[in-house]
Amino acid sequence: MRLLSLRSYVTVSATKRLRPLPSALASDNSKARVFEYAAPPLGTVQAYDEAVALLEKEQQRLAQEIASLENGATSKGDALETSESGAPKNDSRIKKLKVALGLTQLDKHWEFNGGRVDFDSLRKDPNSVEALTFEALKARRFETVLTPKIVKLADVHNLFVDAFPGKTRNLLKPAVNLEVNFQNTAWEACYGQPVPPNWALFSPKVTINTHSDKPKKYTLVLMDLDRQSLSSQSIHEWCHWLITDISVTNRLTIEPGSSPYLAPSTLDTANLTDASFHPSPPSAEPKLPGTVVLPYIPPHPANSNPRKTHRYLLTIFEQPEGKSLDISLEAIRSEAIKNQSSSIQNRAAWEKDFLGEKEEAMHFVERGAFSTWGFATQHQLNVAGYAFFTAGWNLHTPDIFTRLGDLYNACASACGIYPKKTGIHEPVFGAFPQNPTDQVHKVNQATTNAVNLLGDSLLSSLSLSQIQLLNRGTVPIVPRFKLPTRSSIKADAMKAVWAERIAAKTAAAAAASSGKAPKGGKKAAGKSAARQVSAAIKLTPKMPRLTTVGSVAVVKAKQTDVAGGSMVGEVTKSVFEKRGRYHNV
């Protein structure tokens, strides 16, 4: 323990300088910077000199013990048995000592703390001493830094109330390091970061680190904790992904893949308005470990007013030793229908939620029939680790509803033959006014506008003025031609000046973010970073949102959706069938 504290002191005592990320570790568009640690000269700090002397003494002791073991003698001087090839049988002991020796080297700590370790290249040879050394540093960081952060934010997001009832933050500390990353993220841990739904079209890369050489079986469950229900008018859990019997020894990576229920997009999604990133399909489908009970379905939170953010919880459960899980979807389905048939308030809404042709193919009834903690209790599972992210509706979500449920043949897709996209029904949740006459007419006009504006295009390709037209639900106004006047010419000139100023500020902010760190220490660097962030927020246009009127209009504009065509709600029907429906009659 004394050696660990001294090593930590030496690491903290070193000064830090910002420098650009090396090209080997940075992507083409990356502007990230890392910390470069510089040790003080010997003789300037007495505590540092004494700590370095103790570390050198420990390094000499470990080096002598390694040499004695490699020469065939134990630390007690006894003869060491060797195999037929002449190699010592205690290679694991030697490797552990070499890892301990690596942990006493300050350059390893500075390289790790500075973010300059390329773990992808190290994992090509996971049993090398260097890889094991950095994995040990990563395990220590997970235990001391990331675990408290995960537990604290899980408590803030009410996971111990909604997903793990009756448990406290002290009882559910994750023992397994769970890394969850999508195509454009590089998180050490996932603890509530916001993820737009279009980022999660394809399953994430999941890395399970048990830090144990003992093989164990685990179950992976991804749940939406805030899915709204039309039939029960409440919120319940809904399973997006379920894999059982995942055998893990020390470390396992589940590579990202696509969903079998997500039809490919026939439109160009690379250069969409307000789309900062759109993932590309994986080049090849990975071989998933264990038994896939419910394949991956991407998050698709419904539009609601007031706006609701959904929590997506990915939990790793440890299975009982030596046992495999036998999960019957037919039993789950029959039990769910039996329980729901007696408590359904709106039979038509329930059938719309669960019993459509595509909903049946994607097992909607089974996915919504169990909860995280109920599943763990039923199968006697223990929580080993968890990660969670958040997502809300955006302009790309309607396209996900349209693409879901359209199963396709891989060969036909490779040849460019796509099925006619029909998708599943997209619900919209919002408060309806007590006098709905004006609201109904706005929805009908907005639906007409949506049909004329969208066509075969995506919602995210519309301009801000077009989205505002959908939200208002009014007849489009054709602007009249106006002759130029002195006032209009002056106004146009002022607009041009303001546009030039905004462009200059944007260029200055970009130059400042890519430049070197400012002088003046941490305080000046923090102020400069804060200014850059605030400037970027002010200059970055927000993605427009749809109101309840606009959202309903977009859903009704889909020709094959159950909300369009001849099917109308009870409120709409009463508005158009009652006598004296017009104000002037």
XYZ file of C-alpha atoms in Angstrom:
585
model
C 0.000 0.000 0.000
C 2.889 2.362 0.718
C 4.338 1.714 -2.724
C 0.981 2.451 -4.372
C 0.589 5.742 -2.515
C 4.122 6.800 -3.413
C 3.547 5.958 -7.058
C 0.351 8.005 -7.021
C 2.191 10.908 -5.401
C 4.894 10.813 -8.047
C 2.296 10.818 -10.809
C 0.446 13.779 -9.333
C 3.648 15.717 -8.674
C 4.521 15.708 -12.362
C 3.506 18.751 -14.383
C 1.021 18.427 -17.249
C 1.203 19.986 -20.697
C -1.426 19.787 -23.422
C -0.314 18.543 -26.796
C -2.108 17.290 -29.958
C -3.148 13.647 -30.123
C -0.670 11.480 -32.101
C -1.779 10.634 -35.627
C -1.711 6.916 -34.812
C -4.367 7.404 -32.130
C -6.454 10.176 -33.704
C -9.033 9.906 -36.451
C -9.008 12.121 -39.531
C -11.542 14.555 -38.076
C -10.312 14.386 -34.477
C -9.215 17.571 -32.723
C -8.631 15.867 -29.387
C -5.670 16.752 -27.215
C -4.009 14.678 -24.536
C -1.919 15.373 -21.454
C 1.834 14.943 -21.630
C 3.450 14.529 -18.211
C 6.892 15.969 -17.501
C 8.782 14.956 -14.353
C 10.554 17.646 -12.308
C 14.375 17.546 -12.401
C 15.988 15.490 -9.662
C 17.166 17.577 -6.742
C 14.372 20.153 -6.966
C 11.630 18.351 -4.982
C 12.826 16.280 -2.015
C 9.636 14.188 -1.731
C 9.838 13.336 -5.421
C 13.488 12.268 -5.093
C 12.698 9.969 -2.154
C 9.718 8.439 -3.966
C 11.815 7.734 -7.065
C 14.500 6.107 -4.901
C 11.939 3.782 -3.294
C 10.506 2.858 -6.693
C 13.978 2.055 -8.034
C 14.623 -0.150 -5.003
C 11.349 -1.997 -5.620
C 12.226 -2.405 -9.302
C 15.580 -3.976 -8.391
C 13.878 -6.437 -6.032
C 11.313 -7.480 -8.654
C 13.990 -7.779 -11.357
C 16.105 -10.060 -9.137
C 13.119 -12.287 -8.335
C 12.198 -12.545 -12.026
C 15.787 -13.419 -12.930
C 15.962 -16.114 -10.261
C 12.702 -17.678 -11.462
C 13.802 -17.591 -15.085
C 17.084 -19.278 -14.108
C 15.139 -22.164 -12.574
C 15.220 -21.322 -8.862
C 12.344 -20.208 -6.658
C 12.529 -17.268 -4.309
C 13.310 -19.732 -1.484
C 16.204 -21.300 -3.366
C 14.478 -24.633 -4.114
C 14.880 -26.344 -7.459
C 12.195 -25.524 -10.005
C 10.571 -28.228 -12.131
C 10.693 -27.714 -15.846
C 8.653 -29.104 -18.696
C 9.981 -31.316 -21.484
C 10.729 -28.253 -23.571
C 12.801 -26.783 -20.748
C 10.400 -23.903 -20.047
C 9.568 -23.204 -16.389
C 6.124 -24.273 -15.232
C 5.520 -21.107 -13.230
C 5.248 -18.792 -16.240
C 2.153 -17.204 -14.707
C 4.161 -16.235 -11.617
C 6.864 -14.663 -13.782
C 4.267 -12.792 -15.832
C 2.619 -11.398 -12.696
C 5.978 -10.184 -11.443
C 6.678 -8.516 -14.788
C 3.296 -6.773 -14.623
C 4.123 -5.599 -11.088
C 7.460 -4.346 -12.423
C 5.656 -2.446 -15.167
C 3.385 -0.816 -12.591
C 6.434 0.677 -10.873
C 7.531 2.466 -14.062
C 6.369 6.067 -14.098
C 6.343 6.379 -17.885
C 3.616 3.700 -18.017
C 1.419 5.731 -15.668
C 2.043 8.959 -17.550
C 1.295 7.303 -20.874
C -1.950 5.830 -19.498
C -3.091 9.003 -17.723
C -2.308 11.050 -20.821
C -4.574 8.897 -22.999
C -1.749 7.811 -25.305
C -2.289 4.034 -25.054
C -3.530 2.293 -28.204
C -5.546 -0.550 -26.656
C -6.704 -1.864 -30.039
C -3.150 -2.719 -31.083
C -2.296 -4.090 -27.628
C -5.276 -6.453 -27.692
C -3.891 -8.193 -30.748
C -1.598 -9.895 -28.234
C -3.675 -9.758 -25.026
C -1.289 -11.965 -23.028
C 1.747 -9.751 -23.525
C 3.234 -8.098 -20.450
C 2.610 -4.594 -21.790
C -1.050 -5.344 -22.527
C -1.560 -6.893 -19.078
C 0.112 -3.893 -17.432
C -2.187 -1.358 -19.065
C -5.224 -3.585 -18.446
C -4.291 -3.599 -14.744
C -4.136 0.204 -14.793
C -7.511 0.286 -16.524
C -9.037 -2.051 -13.924
C -7.714 0.172 -11.137
C -9.151 3.259 -12.820
C -12.525 1.545 -13.199
C -12.582 0.633 -9.506
C -11.433 3.966 -8.097
C -12.767 6.551 -10.580
C -15.487 5.158 -12.848
C -17.424 2.951 -10.417
C -18.292 5.819 -8.015
C -19.371 7.937 -10.988
C -21.578 5.168 -12.436
C -23.230 4.497 -9.068
C -23.811 8.187 -8.344
C -25.377 8.927 -11.741
C -27.443 5.732 -11.587
C -28.889 7.056 -8.339
C -29.531 10.448 -9.964
C -31.406 8.741 -12.839
C -33.497 6.708 -10.325
C -32.249 3.332 -11.550
C -32.297 1.941 -8.007
C -35.992 2.823 -7.801
C -37.277 1.864 -11.259
C -34.965 -0.946 -12.448
C -33.531 -2.380 -9.216
C -36.276 -1.828 -6.606
C -35.286 -2.366 -3.015
C -31.576 -2.090 -3.768
C -29.257 0.740 -2.788
C -26.155 2.201 -4.375
C -23.990 0.367 -1.824
C -25.450 -3.049 -2.715
C -25.197 -2.710 -6.502
C -21.649 -1.588 -7.157
C -20.687 -3.041 -10.566
C -18.002 -5.701 -10.254
C -17.678 -6.160 -14.022
C -16.283 -3.369 -16.169
C -18.807 -2.871 -18.969
C -17.807 -0.719 -21.957
C -20.588 0.266 -24.374
C -19.725 2.273 -27.488
C -21.439 3.144 -30.737
C -19.670 3.948 -34.001
C -18.724 7.513 -33.077
C -18.160 7.219 -29.313
C -15.113 6.239 -27.262
C -16.411 6.099 -23.690
C -14.525 4.414 -20.874
C -17.894 3.893 -19.215
C -21.492 4.598 -20.180
C -23.346 6.438 -17.408
C -26.234 8.423 -18.892
C -24.713 10.106 -21.936
C -27.338 11.322 -24.445
C -27.444 9.291 -27.667
C -29.583 10.402 -30.645
C -31.674 7.451 -31.916
C -30.021 7.527 -35.354
C -26.618 6.902 -33.710
C -27.927 3.617 -32.289
C -29.324 2.135 -35.515
C -26.849 -0.728 -35.172
C -25.994 -2.652 -32.029
C -23.167 -1.196 -29.934
C -19.760 -2.677 -29.286
C -19.941 -4.218 -25.816
C -16.776 -5.171 -23.919
C -17.094 -7.229 -20.728
C -14.059 -7.136 -18.412
C -14.356 -9.526 -15.465
C -10.648 -9.284 -14.470
C -10.812 -12.959 -13.516
C -9.354 -16.061 -15.163
C -12.288 -18.150 -13.927
C -14.823 -18.769 -16.747
C -18.383 -17.683 -15.971
C -21.660 -17.355 -17.863
C -23.503 -14.071 -18.171
C -26.781 -12.710 -19.579
C -27.033 -9.372 -21.403
C -30.294 -7.386 -21.283
C -30.970 -3.967 -22.866
C -34.194 -2.388 -21.578
C -36.076 0.839 -22.259
C -37.255 1.919 -18.813
C -39.626 4.639 -20.068
C -41.639 3.156 -22.933
C -45.133 4.624 -23.103
C -48.172 2.407 -23.679
C -51.304 3.427 -25.591
C -53.445 0.705 -24.040
C -52.601 1.137 -20.355
C -51.817 4.880 -20.535
C -48.716 4.245 -18.438
C -44.966 3.668 -18.662
C -43.414 0.204 -18.631
C -40.139 -1.549 -19.464
C -39.476 -2.932 -22.939
C -36.631 -5.250 -23.972
C -34.492 -4.238 -26.979
C -31.864 -6.997 -26.727
C -31.508 -10.282 -24.829
C -28.568 -12.711 -25.037
C -28.038 -15.558 -22.564
C -25.231 -18.037 -21.783
C -22.363 -15.676 -22.682
C -19.180 -17.418 -21.553
C -16.511 -14.920 -20.423
C -12.982 -15.579 -19.210
C -11.287 -12.343 -18.165
C -12.448 -10.342 -21.184
C -14.917 -10.622 -24.078
C -15.907 -8.197 -26.835
C -19.277 -8.384 -28.603
C -18.713 -6.735 -31.960
C -21.338 -4.323 -33.360
C -23.888 -5.628 -35.830
C -27.171 -4.708 -37.476
C -30.745 -5.532 -36.539
C -32.521 -8.247 -38.566
C -35.722 -6.194 -38.340
C -34.308 -2.936 -39.728
C -34.691 -2.520 -43.484
C -31.860 -0.671 -45.259
C -32.437 2.945 -46.149
C -32.899 3.634 -49.862
C -32.064 7.312 -49.393
C -28.737 9.063 -49.036
C -28.365 9.730 -45.315
C -24.790 11.008 -45.438
C -25.520 14.695 -46.137
C -28.758 15.361 -44.297
C -29.741 18.676 -42.760
C -28.900 18.785 -39.030
C -27.417 15.265 -39.133
C -23.995 15.574 -37.533
C -23.425 11.835 -37.774
C -25.186 8.909 -39.388
C -23.802 5.384 -38.830
C -22.896 3.082 -41.684
C -23.960 -0.588 -41.781
C -21.324 -3.102 -40.636
C -19.311 -4.690 -43.421
C -20.043 -8.179 -42.067
C -22.349 -9.532 -39.404
C -20.423 -10.676 -36.298
C -20.853 -14.057 -34.684
C -22.538 -13.257 -31.393
C -21.608 -15.334 -28.338
C -24.186 -17.218 -26.324
C -27.849 -17.646 -27.267
C -29.660 -14.704 -28.859
C -33.191 -14.893 -27.447
C -34.385 -11.482 -28.678
C -32.345 -9.826 -31.465
C -31.346 -6.183 -31.261
C -33.917 -3.494 -32.089
C -32.651 0.121 -32.183
C -34.100 2.690 -29.766
C -37.134 4.495 -31.189
C -38.622 6.767 -28.503
C -41.994 8.222 -29.447
C -42.630 11.943 -29.719
C -44.350 13.301 -26.636
C -45.375 16.689 -25.320
C -44.003 17.533 -22.796
C -40.777 16.106 -24.135
C -39.651 12.867 -22.501
C -36.143 11.431 -22.352
C -35.931 7.634 -22.268
C -33.392 5.726 -20.163
C -31.837 2.662 -21.793
C -30.272 0.263 -19.287
C -27.837 -2.457 -20.387
C -27.319 -4.961 -17.570
C -24.914 -7.891 -17.318
C -26.260 -10.635 -15.034
C -24.100 -13.435 -13.673
C -25.819 -16.804 -14.110
C -25.750 -19.557 -11.464
C -22.544 -21.568 -11.726
C -22.767 -24.428 -14.202
C -26.330 -23.611 -15.293
C -27.743 -22.434 -18.618
C -30.925 -20.410 -18.990
C -33.896 -22.026 -20.693
C -36.184 -19.185 -21.793
C -39.406 -20.015 -23.638
C -40.845 -17.114 -25.624
C -44.116 -19.013 -26.050
C -44.559 -19.270 -22.279
C -43.763 -15.561 -21.860
C -46.271 -14.677 -24.580
C -49.131 -16.789 -23.212
C -48.594 -15.448 -19.691
C -48.472 -11.856 -20.968
C -51.697 -12.182 -22.974
C -53.408 -13.837 -20.002
C -52.390 -11.032 -17.638
C -53.070 -8.178 -20.056
C -56.473 -9.384 -21.260
C -57.960 -8.744 -17.813
C -56.421 -5.285 -17.338
C -56.669 -3.750 -20.816
C -58.521 -0.444 -20.842
C -58.511 0.031 -24.619
C -58.577 -3.190 -26.646
C -58.064 -1.423 -30.001
C -55.030 0.458 -28.679
C -53.554 -2.744 -27.248
C -53.915 -4.549 -30.578
C -52.309 -1.566 -32.317
C -49.436 -1.765 -29.820
C -48.732 -5.498 -29.954
C -50.758 -7.551 -32.424
C -49.831 -6.126 -35.824
C -48.155 -8.367 -38.387
C -44.749 -6.738 -37.969
C -45.161 -6.392 -34.211
C -45.736 -10.148 -34.055
C -42.579 -10.804 -36.080
C -40.504 -8.673 -33.700
C -42.067 -10.278 -30.563
C -43.559 -7.061 -29.193
C -45.716 -8.966 -26.695
C -42.739 -10.893 -25.312
C -40.457 -7.839 -25.197
C -42.906 -5.894 -23.051
C -43.884 -8.770 -20.776
C -41.079 -8.665 -18.199
C -39.006 -6.197 -16.220
C -35.300 -6.101 -15.454
C -35.583 -7.068 -11.800
C -38.433 -9.521 -12.361
C -36.358 -11.353 -14.973
C -33.362 -11.508 -12.616
C -35.472 -12.778 -9.715
C -37.207 -15.440 -11.793
C -33.946 -16.918 -13.100
C -31.858 -16.340 -9.928
C -29.422 -13.940 -11.577
C -27.027 -11.555 -9.852
C -26.242 -8.072 -11.162
C -22.575 -8.082 -12.223
C -22.425 -4.762 -14.068
C -24.566 -2.184 -15.795
C -24.367 0.798 -18.124
C -27.041 3.206 -19.315
C -27.584 5.972 -21.843
C -30.461 8.309 -22.656
C -32.258 9.114 -25.901
C -35.148 11.272 -27.029
C -37.178 11.771 -30.190
C -35.531 13.706 -33.020
C -36.169 14.280 -36.721
C -34.575 10.940 -37.665
C -36.860 8.836 -35.444
C -39.843 8.643 -37.884
C -37.536 7.005 -40.428
C -36.655 4.330 -37.839
C -40.368 3.554 -37.348
C -40.736 3.321 -41.133
C -37.806 0.923 -41.519
C -38.614 -1.325 -38.554
C -40.361 -4.613 -39.216
C -39.453 -4.892 -42.905
C -37.489 -8.126 -43.042
C -35.343 -8.387 -46.135
C -33.201 -10.915 -47.915
C -29.470 -10.212 -47.740
C -28.874 -11.238 -51.376
C -31.714 -9.041 -52.600
C -30.377 -6.156 -50.542
C -26.907 -6.598 -52.031
C -28.448 -6.391 -55.510
C -30.293 -3.193 -54.638
C -33.744 -4.817 -54.371
C -35.490 -3.364 -51.330
C -38.949 -4.128 -49.971
C -41.654 -1.505 -49.947
C -41.145 0.256 -46.639
C -44.237 0.217 -44.470
C -42.832 -0.020 -40.952
C -44.730 -0.007 -37.676
C -47.134 2.538 -36.257
C -45.500 5.570 -34.648
C -47.481 6.759 -31.614
C -47.597 10.427 -30.623
C -48.298 11.420 -27.018
C -49.617 14.856 -26.147
C -52.389 16.628 -24.271
C -55.463 17.333 -26.398
C -57.406 20.564 -25.675
C -60.910 20.458 -24.214
C -62.320 22.107 -27.352
C -60.574 20.097 -30.073
C -62.250 21.641 -33.133
C -59.383 23.976 -34.044
C -56.817 21.297 -33.209
C -58.436 18.755 -35.531
C -58.532 21.210 -38.435
C -54.879 22.113 -37.809
C -53.931 18.429 -37.885
C -55.750 17.892 -41.179
C -54.122 20.915 -42.804
C -50.714 19.919 -41.408
C -51.227 16.417 -42.844
C -51.868 17.934 -46.270
C -48.724 20.026 -45.892
C -46.719 16.951 -44.862
C -47.888 14.977 -47.899
C -46.876 17.826 -50.226
C -43.545 18.546 -48.516
C -42.257 15.085 -47.682
C -43.058 12.784 -50.577
C -40.282 10.175 -50.499
C -37.903 12.421 -48.534
C -36.885 12.138 -44.909
C -38.226 14.502 -42.295
C -34.690 15.637 -41.456
C -34.257 16.974 -45.012
C -36.878 19.716 -44.485
C -35.854 23.284 -43.780
C -36.723 25.160 -40.606
C -39.482 27.163 -42.312
C -41.077 23.970 -43.664
C -41.058 22.344 -40.217
C -42.617 25.484 -38.749
C -45.353 25.208 -41.391
C -46.091 21.655 -40.194
C -46.190 22.790 -36.572
C -48.636 25.635 -37.267
C -51.024 23.553 -39.383
C -51.926 26.502 -41.625
C -52.252 26.979 -45.367
C -48.896 27.861 -46.973
C -48.686 31.542 -47.880
C -47.042 32.448 -51.162
C -45.010 35.629 -50.597
C -45.862 38.513 -52.874
C -43.271 40.084 -55.096
C -42.144 43.412 -53.695
C -40.266 46.145 -55.477
C -36.943 47.013 -53.840
C -36.933 50.179 -51.764
C -34.258 52.073 -49.893
C -35.331 50.455 -46.620
C -35.282 46.918 -48.046
C -31.846 47.458 -49.624
C -30.531 48.779 -46.291
C -32.016 45.779 -44.442
C -30.387 43.336 -46.890
C -27.028 45.046 -46.390
C -27.349 44.767 -42.593
C -28.179 41.062 -42.898
C -25.062 40.532 -45.006
C -22.913 42.318 -42.396
C -24.321 40.143 -39.600
C -23.725 36.999 -41.651
C -20.072 38.005 -42.136
C -19.661 38.625 -38.392
C -21.109 35.222 -37.509
C -18.817 33.536 -40.056
C -15.805 35.361 -38.587
C -16.734 34.302 -35.033
C -17.169 30.703 -36.172
C -13.744 30.706 -37.835
C -12.151 32.272 -34.741
C -13.731 29.669 -32.454
C -12.525 26.846 -34.715
C -9.006 28.277 -34.790
C -8.960 28.658 -31.010
C -10.147 25.083 -30.437
C -7.440 23.654 -32.718
C -4.621 25.813 -31.340
C -2.339 25.300 -28.388
C -3.386 25.637 -24.782
C -3.294 29.237 -23.510
C -0.661 30.378 -21.092
C -1.495 31.096 -17.488
C -1.994 27.626 -16.029
C -5.126 25.595 -15.412
C -7.321 28.590 -14.572
C -6.662 30.356 -17.868
C -7.032 27.100 -19.792
C -10.372 26.441 -18.107
C -11.674 29.931 -18.912
C -10.555 29.619 -22.530
C -12.229 26.219 -22.884
C -15.435 27.584 -21.342
C -15.449 30.493 -23.811
C -14.958 28.121 -26.737
C -17.800 25.873 -25.578
C -20.188 28.790 -25.039
C -19.274 30.262 -28.433
C -19.861 26.916 -30.124
C -23.255 26.579 -28.417
C -24.334 30.063 -29.491
C -23.225 29.590 -33.099
C -24.520 26.027 -33.560
C -28.139 25.962 -34.793
C -30.446 23.740 -32.769
C -32.231 20.860 -34.429
C -35.886 21.925 -34.829
C -38.606 19.992 -33.035
C -42.125 19.032 -34.016
C -45.140 19.939 -31.938
C -47.965 17.480 -31.318
C -49.780 18.795 -34.407
C -46.723 18.369 -36.625
C -45.922 14.897 -35.270
C -49.455 13.604 -35.818
C -49.425 15.062 -39.338
C -46.178 13.276 -40.227
C -47.566 9.941 -38.992
C -50.859 10.387 -40.867
C -48.951 11.315 -44.030
C -47.513 7.788 -44.172
C -49.769 6.002 -46.630
C -49.544 2.593 -44.978
C -49.770 3.691 -41.335
C -52.892 2.773 -39.387
C -53.301 6.437 -38.390
C -53.843 7.461 -42.014
C -56.448 6.409 -44.543
C -59.976 5.755 -43.338
C -59.108 5.171 -39.676
C -59.692 8.217 -37.479
C -59.833 8.685 -33.745
C -63.002 9.184 -31.727
C -62.283 12.879 -31.172
C -61.760 13.548 -34.874
C -64.879 11.582 -35.739
C -67.006 13.555 -33.283
C -65.721 16.875 -34.625
C -66.647 16.104 -38.224
C -69.959 14.319 -37.574
C -71.607 16.618 -35.044
C -74.194 19.141 -36.204
C -73.150 22.740 -36.543
C -69.500 21.859 -36.775
C -68.693 25.201 -38.405
C -68.624 28.341 -36.311
C -70.819 30.344 -38.752
C -73.693 27.820 -38.867
